[in-house]
Short mmCIF file of C-alpha atoms in Angstrom, two decimals:
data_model
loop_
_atom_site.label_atom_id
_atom_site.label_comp_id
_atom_site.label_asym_id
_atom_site.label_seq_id
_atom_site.Cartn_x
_atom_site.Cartn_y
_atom_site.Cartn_z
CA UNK H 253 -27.21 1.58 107.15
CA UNK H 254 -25.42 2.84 103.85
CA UNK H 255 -22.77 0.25 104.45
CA UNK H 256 -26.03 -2.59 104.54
CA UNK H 257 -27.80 -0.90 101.57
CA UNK H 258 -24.14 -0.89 99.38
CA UNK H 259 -23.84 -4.75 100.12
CA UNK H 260 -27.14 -5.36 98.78
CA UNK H 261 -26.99 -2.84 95.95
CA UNK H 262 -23.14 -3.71 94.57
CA UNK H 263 -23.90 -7.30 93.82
CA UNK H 264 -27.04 -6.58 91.68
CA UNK H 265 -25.05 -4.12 89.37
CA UNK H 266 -22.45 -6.36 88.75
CA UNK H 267 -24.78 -8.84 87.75
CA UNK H 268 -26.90 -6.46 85.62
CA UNK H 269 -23.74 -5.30 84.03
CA UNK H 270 -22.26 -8.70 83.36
CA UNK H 271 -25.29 -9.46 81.45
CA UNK H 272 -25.57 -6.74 79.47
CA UNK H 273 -22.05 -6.95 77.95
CA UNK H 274 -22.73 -10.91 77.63
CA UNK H 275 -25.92 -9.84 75.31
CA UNK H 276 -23.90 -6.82 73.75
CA UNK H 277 -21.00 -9.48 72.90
CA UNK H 278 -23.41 -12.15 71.67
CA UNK H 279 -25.33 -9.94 69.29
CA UNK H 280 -22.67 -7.48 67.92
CA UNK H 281 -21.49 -10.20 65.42
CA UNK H 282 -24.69 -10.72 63.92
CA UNK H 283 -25.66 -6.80 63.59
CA UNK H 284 -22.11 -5.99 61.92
CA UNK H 285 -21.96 -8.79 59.26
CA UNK H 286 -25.62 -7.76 58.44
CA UNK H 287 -24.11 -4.42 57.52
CA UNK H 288 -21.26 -3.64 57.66
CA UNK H 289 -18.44 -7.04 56.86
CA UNK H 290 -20.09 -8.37 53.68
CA UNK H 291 -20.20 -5.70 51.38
CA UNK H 292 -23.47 -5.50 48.74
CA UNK H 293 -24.11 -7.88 46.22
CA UNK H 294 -22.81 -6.50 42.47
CA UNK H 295 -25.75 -6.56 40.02
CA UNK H 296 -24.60 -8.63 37.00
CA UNK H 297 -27.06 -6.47 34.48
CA UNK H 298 -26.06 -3.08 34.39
CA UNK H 299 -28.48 0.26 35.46
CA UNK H 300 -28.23 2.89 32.98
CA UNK H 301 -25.15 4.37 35.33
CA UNK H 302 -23.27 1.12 35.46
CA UNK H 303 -20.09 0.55 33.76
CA UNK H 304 -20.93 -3.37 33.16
CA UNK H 305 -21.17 -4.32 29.28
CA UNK H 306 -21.50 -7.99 29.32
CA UNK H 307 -21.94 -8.22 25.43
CA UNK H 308 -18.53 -5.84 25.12
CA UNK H 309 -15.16 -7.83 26.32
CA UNK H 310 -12.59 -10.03 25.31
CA UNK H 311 -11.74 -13.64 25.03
CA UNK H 312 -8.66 -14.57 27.51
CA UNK H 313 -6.92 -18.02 27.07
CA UNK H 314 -7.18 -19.72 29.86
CA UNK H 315 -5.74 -23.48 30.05
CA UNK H 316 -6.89 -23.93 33.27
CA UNK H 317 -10.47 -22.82 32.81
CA UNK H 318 -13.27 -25.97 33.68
CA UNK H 319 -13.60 -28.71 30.86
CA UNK H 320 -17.17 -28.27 29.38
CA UNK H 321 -20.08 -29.89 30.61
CA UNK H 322 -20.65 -32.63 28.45
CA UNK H 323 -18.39 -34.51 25.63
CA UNK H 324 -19.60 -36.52 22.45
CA UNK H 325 -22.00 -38.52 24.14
CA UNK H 326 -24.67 -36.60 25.18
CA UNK H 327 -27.82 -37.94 23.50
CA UNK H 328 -29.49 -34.69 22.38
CA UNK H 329 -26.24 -33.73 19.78
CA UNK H 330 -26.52 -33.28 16.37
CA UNK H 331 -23.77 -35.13 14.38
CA UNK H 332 -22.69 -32.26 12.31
CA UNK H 333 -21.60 -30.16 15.13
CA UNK H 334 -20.57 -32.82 17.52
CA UNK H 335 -16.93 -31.60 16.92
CA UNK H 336 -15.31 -33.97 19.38
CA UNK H 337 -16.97 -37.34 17.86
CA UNK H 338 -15.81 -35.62 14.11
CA UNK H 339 -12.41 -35.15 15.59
CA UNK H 340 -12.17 -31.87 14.85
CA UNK H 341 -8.81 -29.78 15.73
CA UNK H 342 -7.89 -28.11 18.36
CA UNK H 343 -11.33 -28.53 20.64
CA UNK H 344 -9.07 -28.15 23.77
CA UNK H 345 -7.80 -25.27 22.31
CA UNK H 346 -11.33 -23.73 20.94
CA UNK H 347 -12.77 -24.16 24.50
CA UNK H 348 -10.19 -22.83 26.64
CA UNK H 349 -11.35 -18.98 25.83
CA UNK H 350 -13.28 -17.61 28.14
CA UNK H 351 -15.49 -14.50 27.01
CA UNK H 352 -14.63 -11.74 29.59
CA UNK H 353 -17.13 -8.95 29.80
CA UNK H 354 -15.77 -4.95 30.27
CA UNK H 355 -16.04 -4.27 34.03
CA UNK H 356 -18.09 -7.16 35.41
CA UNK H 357 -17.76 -10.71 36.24
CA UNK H 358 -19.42 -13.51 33.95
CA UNK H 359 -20.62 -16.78 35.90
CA UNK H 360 -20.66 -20.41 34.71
CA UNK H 361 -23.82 -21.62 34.60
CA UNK H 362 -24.73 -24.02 37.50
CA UNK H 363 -27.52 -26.37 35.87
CA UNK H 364 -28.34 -27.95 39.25
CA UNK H 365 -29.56 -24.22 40.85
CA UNK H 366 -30.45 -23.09 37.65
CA UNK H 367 -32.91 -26.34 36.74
CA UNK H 368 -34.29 -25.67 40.59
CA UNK H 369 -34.96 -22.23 39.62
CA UNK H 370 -36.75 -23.21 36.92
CA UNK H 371 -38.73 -25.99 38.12
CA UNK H 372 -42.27 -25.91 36.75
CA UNK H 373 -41.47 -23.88 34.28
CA UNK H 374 -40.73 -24.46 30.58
CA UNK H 375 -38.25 -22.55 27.93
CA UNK H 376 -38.16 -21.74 24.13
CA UNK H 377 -36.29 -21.12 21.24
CA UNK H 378 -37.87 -20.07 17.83
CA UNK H 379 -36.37 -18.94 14.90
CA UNK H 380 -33.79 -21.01 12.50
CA UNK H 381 -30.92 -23.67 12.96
CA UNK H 382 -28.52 -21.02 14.64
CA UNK H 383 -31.18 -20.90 17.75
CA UNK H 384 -31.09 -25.39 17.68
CA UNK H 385 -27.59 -24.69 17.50
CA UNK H 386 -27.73 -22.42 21.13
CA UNK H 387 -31.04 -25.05 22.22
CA UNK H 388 -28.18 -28.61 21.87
CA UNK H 389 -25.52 -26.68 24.29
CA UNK H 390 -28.05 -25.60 26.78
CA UNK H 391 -29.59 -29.28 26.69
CA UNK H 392 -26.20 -31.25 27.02
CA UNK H 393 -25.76 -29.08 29.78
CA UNK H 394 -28.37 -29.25 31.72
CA UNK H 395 -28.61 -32.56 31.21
CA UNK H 396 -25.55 -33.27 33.63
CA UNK H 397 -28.29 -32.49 36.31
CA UNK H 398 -31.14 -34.36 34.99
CA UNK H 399 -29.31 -37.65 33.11
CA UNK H 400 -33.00 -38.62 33.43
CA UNK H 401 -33.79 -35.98 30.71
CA UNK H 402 -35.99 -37.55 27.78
CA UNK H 403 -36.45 -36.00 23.94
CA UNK H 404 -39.16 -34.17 23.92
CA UNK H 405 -41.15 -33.30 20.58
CA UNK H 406 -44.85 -32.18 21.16
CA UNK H 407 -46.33 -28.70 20.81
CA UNK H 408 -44.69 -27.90 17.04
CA UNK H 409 -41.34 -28.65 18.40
CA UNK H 410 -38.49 -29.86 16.12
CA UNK H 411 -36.52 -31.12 19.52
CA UNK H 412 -36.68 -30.25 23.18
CA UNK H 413 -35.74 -32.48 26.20
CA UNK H 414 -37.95 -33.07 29.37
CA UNK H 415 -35.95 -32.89 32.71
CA UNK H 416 -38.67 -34.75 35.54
CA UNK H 417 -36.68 -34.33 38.52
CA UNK H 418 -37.95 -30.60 37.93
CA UNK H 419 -40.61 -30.69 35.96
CA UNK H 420 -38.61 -28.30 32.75
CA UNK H 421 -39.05 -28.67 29.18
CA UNK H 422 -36.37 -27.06 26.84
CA UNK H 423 -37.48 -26.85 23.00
CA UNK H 424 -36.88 -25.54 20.09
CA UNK H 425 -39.36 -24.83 17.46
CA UNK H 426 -38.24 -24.33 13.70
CA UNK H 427 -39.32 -21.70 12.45
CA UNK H 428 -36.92 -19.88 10.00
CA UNK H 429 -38.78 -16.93 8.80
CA UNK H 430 -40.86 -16.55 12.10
CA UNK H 431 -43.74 -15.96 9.51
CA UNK H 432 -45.30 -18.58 7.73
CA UNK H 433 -44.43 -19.58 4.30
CA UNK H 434 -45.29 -22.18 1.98
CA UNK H 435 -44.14 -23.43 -1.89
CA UNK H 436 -46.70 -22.85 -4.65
CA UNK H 437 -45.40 -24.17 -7.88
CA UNK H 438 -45.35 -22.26 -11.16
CA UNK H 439 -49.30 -22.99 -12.30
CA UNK H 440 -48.52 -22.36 -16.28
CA UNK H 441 -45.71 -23.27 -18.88
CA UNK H 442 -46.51 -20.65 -20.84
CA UNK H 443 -43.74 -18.55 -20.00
CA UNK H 444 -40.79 -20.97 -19.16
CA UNK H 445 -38.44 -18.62 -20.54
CA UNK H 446 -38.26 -16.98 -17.48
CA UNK H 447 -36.95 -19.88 -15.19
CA UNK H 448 -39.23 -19.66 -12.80
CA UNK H 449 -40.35 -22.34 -11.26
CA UNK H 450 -42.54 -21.12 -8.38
CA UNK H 451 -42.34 -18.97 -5.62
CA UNK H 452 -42.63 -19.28 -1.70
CA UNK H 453 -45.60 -17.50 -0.35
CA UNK H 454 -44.80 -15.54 2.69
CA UNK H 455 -47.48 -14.58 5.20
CA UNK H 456 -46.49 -11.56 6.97
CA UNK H 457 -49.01 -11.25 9.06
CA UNK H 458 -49.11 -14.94 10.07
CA UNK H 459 -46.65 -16.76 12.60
CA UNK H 460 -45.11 -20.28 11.24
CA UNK H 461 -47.22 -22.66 12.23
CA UNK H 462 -44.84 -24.80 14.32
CA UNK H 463 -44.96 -21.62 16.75
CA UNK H 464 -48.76 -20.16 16.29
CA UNK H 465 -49.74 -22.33 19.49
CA UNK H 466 -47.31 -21.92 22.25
CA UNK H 467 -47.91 -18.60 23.63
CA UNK H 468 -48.64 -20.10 27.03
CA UNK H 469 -46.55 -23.15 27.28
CA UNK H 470 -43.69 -21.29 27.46
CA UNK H 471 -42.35 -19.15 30.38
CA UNK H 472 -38.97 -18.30 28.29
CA UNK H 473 -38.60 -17.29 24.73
CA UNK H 474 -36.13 -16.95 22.63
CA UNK H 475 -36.45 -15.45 18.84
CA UNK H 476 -34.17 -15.06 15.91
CA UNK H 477 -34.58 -14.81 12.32
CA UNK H 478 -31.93 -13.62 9.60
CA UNK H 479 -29.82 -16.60 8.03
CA UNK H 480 -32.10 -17.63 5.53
CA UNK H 481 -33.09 -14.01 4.24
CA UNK H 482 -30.59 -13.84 1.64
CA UNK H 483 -30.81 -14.60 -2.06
CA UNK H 484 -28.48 -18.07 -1.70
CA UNK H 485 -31.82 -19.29 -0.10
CA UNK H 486 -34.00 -18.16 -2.33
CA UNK H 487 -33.10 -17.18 -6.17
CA UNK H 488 -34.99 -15.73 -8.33
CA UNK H 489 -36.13 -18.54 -9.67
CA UNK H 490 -37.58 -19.46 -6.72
CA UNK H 491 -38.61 -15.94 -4.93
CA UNK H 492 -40.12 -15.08 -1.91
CA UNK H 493 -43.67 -13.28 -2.69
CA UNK H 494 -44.81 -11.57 0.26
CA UNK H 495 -48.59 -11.68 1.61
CA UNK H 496 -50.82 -9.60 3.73
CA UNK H 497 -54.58 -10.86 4.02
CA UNK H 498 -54.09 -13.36 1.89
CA UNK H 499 -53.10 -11.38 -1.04
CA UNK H 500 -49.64 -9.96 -2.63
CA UNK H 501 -48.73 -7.05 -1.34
CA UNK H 502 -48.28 -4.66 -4.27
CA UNK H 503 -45.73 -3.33 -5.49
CA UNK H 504 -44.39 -6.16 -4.49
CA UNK H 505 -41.23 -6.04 -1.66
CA UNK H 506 -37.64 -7.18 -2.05
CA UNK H 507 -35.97 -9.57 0.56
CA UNK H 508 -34.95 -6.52 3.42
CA UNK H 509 -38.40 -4.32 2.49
CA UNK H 510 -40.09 -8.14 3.32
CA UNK H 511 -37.69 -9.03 6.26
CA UNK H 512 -38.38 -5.42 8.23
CA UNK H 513 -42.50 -5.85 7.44
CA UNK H 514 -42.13 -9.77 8.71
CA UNK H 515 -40.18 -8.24 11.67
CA UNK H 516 -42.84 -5.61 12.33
CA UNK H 517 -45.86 -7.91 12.58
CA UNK H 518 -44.18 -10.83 14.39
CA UNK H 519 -43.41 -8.25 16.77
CA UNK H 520 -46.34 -7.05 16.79
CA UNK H 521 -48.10 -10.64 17.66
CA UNK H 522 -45.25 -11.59 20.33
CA UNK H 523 -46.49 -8.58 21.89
CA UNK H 524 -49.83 -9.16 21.93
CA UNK H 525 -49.98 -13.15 22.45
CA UNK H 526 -47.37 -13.94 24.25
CA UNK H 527 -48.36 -13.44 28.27
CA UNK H 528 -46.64 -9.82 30.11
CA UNK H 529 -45.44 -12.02 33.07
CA UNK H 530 -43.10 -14.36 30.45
CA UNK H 531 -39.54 -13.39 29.65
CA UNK H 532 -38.49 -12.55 25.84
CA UNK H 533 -35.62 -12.54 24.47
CA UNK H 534 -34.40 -11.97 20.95
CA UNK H 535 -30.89 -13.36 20.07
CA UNK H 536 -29.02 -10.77 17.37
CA UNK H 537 -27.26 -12.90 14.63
CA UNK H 538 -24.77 -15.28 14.78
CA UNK H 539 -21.90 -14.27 12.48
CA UNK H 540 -20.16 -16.33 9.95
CA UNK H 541 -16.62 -16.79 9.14
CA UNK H 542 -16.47 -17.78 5.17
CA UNK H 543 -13.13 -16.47 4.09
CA UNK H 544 -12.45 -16.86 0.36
CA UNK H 545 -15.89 -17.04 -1.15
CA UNK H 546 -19.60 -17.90 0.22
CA UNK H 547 -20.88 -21.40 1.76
CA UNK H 548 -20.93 -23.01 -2.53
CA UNK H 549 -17.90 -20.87 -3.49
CA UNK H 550 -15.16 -22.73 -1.40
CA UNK H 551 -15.35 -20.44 1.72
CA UNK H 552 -12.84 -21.70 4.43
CA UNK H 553 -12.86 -21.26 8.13
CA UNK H 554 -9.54 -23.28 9.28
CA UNK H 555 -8.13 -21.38 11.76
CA UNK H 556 -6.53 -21.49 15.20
CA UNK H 557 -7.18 -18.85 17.36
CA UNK H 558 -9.71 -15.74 17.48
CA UNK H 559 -9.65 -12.84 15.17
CA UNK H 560 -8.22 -9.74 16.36
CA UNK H 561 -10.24 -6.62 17.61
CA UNK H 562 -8.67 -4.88 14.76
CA UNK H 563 -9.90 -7.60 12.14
CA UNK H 564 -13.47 -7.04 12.82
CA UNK H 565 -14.48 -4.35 10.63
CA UNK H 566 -12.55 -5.74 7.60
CA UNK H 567 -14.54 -8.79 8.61
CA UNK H 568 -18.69 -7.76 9.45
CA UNK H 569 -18.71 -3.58 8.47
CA UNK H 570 -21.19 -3.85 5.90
CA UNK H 571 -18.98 -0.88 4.13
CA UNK H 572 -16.58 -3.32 3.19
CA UNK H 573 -19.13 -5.85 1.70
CA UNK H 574 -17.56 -8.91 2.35
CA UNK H 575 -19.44 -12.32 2.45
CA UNK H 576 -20.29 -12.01 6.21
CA UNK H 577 -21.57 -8.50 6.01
CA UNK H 578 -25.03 -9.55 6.66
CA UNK H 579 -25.05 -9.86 10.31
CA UNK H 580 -24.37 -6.39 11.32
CA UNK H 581 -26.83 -5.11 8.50
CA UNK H 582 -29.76 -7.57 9.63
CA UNK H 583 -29.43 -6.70 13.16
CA UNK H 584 -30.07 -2.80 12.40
CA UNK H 585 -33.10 -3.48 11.09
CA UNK H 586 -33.95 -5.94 14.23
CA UNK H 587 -32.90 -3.68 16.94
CA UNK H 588 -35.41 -1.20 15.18
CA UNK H 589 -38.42 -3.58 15.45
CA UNK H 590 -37.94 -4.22 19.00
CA UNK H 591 -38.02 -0.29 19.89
CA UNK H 592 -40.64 0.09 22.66
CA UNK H 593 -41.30 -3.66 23.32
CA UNK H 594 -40.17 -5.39 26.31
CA UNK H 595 -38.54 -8.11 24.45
CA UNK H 596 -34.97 -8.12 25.42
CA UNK H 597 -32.09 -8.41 23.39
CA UNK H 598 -29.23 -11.20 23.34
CA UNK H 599 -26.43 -8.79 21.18
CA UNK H 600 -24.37 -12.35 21.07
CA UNK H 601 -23.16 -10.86 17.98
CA UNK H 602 -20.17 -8.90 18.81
CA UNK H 603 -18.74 -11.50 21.02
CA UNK H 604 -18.75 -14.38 18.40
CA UNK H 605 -17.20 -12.10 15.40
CA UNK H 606 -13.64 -12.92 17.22
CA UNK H 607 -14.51 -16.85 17.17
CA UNK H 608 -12.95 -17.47 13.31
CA UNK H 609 -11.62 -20.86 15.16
CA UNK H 610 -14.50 -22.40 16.59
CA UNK H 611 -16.73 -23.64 13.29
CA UNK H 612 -17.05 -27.37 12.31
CA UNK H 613 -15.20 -26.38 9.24
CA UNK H 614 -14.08 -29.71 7.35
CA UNK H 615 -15.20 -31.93 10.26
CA UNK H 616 -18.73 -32.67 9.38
CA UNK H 617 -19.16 -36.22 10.62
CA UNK H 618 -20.11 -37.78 6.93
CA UNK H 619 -17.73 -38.32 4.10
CA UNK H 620 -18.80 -36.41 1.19
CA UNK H 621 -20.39 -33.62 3.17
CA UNK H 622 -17.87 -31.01 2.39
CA UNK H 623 -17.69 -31.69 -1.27
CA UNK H 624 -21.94 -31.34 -1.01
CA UNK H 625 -22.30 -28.76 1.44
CA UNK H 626 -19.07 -26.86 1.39
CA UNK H 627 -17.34 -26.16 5.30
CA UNK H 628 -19.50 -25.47 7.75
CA UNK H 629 -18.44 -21.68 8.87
CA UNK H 630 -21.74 -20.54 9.86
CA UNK H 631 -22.89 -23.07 13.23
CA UNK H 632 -20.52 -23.48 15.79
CA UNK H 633 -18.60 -26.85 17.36
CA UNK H 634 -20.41 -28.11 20.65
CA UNK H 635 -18.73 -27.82 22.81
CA UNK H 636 -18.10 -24.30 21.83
CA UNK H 637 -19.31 -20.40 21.77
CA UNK H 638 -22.95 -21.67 22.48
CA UNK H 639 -21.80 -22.57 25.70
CA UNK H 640 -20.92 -19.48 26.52
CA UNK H 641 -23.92 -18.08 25.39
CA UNK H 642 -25.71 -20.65 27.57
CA UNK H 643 -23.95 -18.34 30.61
CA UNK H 644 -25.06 -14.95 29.40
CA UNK H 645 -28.85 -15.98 29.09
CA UNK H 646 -28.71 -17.90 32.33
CA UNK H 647 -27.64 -14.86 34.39
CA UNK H 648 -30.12 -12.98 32.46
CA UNK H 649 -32.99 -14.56 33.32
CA UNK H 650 -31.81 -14.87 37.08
CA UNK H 651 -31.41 -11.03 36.57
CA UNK H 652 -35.02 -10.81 35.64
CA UNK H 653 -36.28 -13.33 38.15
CA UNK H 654 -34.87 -11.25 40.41
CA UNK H 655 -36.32 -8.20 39.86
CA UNK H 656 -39.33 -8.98 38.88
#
């Protein structure tokens, strides 16, 4: 009898047992590369512990970094900083750095994944020519996605693109003081002794009207303000006078008194107008490289190769009050409006002090436009540093789609 029952048992174990190690085998795999073989996922944007700085790095030649996206014919450039069409110096040279953030990793944008995470959705820039200057780089690039993409003016906007395969606008809306301004000519002759001619009529509490209406159009926004606040814009014989309710404010302000109350209430409305569930951004100033004198005083930009870290102080520290002081200066007093809002900032500032090499300079696309306009040492050659701050917004709206 135990010999009978042992027959019958024996089999039935080994059977049991061979399927419980085929099960065991065929499931292991997936349970330890769940947990255990690919190891987590590092967080581009840094937690307050982190030791990632993307706007803190260095630029490394790299000759055998990817050619940009797009060349001299993409149909949304603007001549003047088409540097490859000028045949400007060196553009192989200018865009083989590659901006290498302290202690993290800095991805290429891919415009296919990033237009599909976008799709339905629409993005803006406001401010002055520096942000159409970041707006033509994102939209050449993009574009290699979308060669569909169509100009795209409507809603205010100086020039956007339309990309249908995903349903994305791109735009950017000029708008150089952020508040709305206007020229009122000098009403009397009495006192022509003065040379004044007239004065430009700033509303501080009042948004530009090429932006008052876009508040929910756009799911992305990005702000700047700062190049045109400085008396080469506007001399004293033609002033800004700034406005609150419709009347001068008294005593009347100077240009950083106006620029830090204009700051305050644009702020102020972007907070209040602009729906909780869109993304802000506001891009810190872009700085310029005039060596030798201002824009109209012969300033040159011809060089080869980045500044030094060492260089940058003698460069931007407003102590030293050089010609391109103004960016560091102007961005104190942003950084200060922006306390306690959820507007993010794009510090693009630090990163494009070392680029002394990568301005349209002398190559302006039109004959006489140096000996009218002076070298351009203020926007930057597409392709160029805009690219790379094409990259650094890109992961930081994934960053924020991500989270939430």
């Amino acid at each position: 009898m135990p010999t009978k029952l042992y027959s019958s048992v024996f089999p039935s174990i080994i059977f049991l047992s061979l399927v419980f190690l085929f099960l065991y085998s065929a499931f292991l795999p997936l349970y330890t590369n769940n947990h255990y073989s690919s190891p987590p996922t590092k967080r581009f944007l840094p937690s307050p512990s982190s030791s990632c700085h993307i706007f803190n790095g260095s630029w490394v030649l790299g000759p055998s970094e990817p050619k940009p996206f797009y060349d001299e014919t993409c149909p949304f450039h603007r001549n003047a900083w088409n540097c490859l069409k000028n045949k400007r110096e060196n553009m192989g040279t200018i865009n083989s750095w590659k901006w290498v953030p302290k202690d993290c990793n800095l991805k290429r944008i891919d415009p296919w994944k990033f237009l599909g995470l976008m799709r339905n959705r629409n993005i803006g820039f406001v401010g002055d020519s520096l942000n159409e200057n970041f707006l033509v780089s994102f939209l050449c690039i993009l574009r290699v996605a979308d060669v569909g993409a169509k100009k795209w003016k409507k809603k205010g906007a100086w020039r956007g693109a339309y990309f249908p395969k995903y349903n994305v606008t791109v735009a950017y809306h000029r708008a150089v003081l952020l508040a709305r301004y206007q020229w009122m000519p000098k009403q009397s002759a009495a006192s022509d002794q003065d040379g004044l001619k007239g004065i430009y009529q700033v509303d501080v509490d009042i948004p530009a009207d090429e932006w008052i209406s876009i508040a929910d159009f756009y799911d992305v926004l990005v702000f700047n303000t700062g190049h045109w606040w400085g008396y080469d814009k506007f001399p004293k014989e033609t002033p800004l006078v700034f406005y609150r309710h419709g009347k001068p404010i008294s005593p009347p302000l100077g240009l950083s008194d106006g620029l830090q109350v204009v700051l305050e209430n644009m702020v102020h409305y972007i907070q209040k107008e602009i729906p909780k569930n869109s993304l802000k951004f506001w891009r810190l100033q872009s700085p310029r490289h005039f060596y030798g004198g201002e824009w109209n005083q012969n300033g040159s930009c011809l060089f080869d190769r980045p500044l030094e870290e060492d260089q940058l102080d003698l460069w931007f520290d407003p102590s030293n009050n050089g010609v391109n002081k103004e960016a560091r200066t102007l961005n104190h007093l942003i950084k200060e409006a922006l306390q306690g809002t959820d507007i993010q900032l794009l510090d693009l500032t630090h990163l494009s002090e070392f680029r002394a090499d990568a301005h349209p300079a002398i190559w302006l696309g039109k004959k006489d436009a140096v000996a009218v306009w002076g070298q351009d040492c203020m926007h930057w050659c597409l392709p160029g540093v805009p690219d790379t701050w094409v990259d650094i917004l890109v992961q930081l709206i994934h960053n924020s789609l991500e989270t939430g």
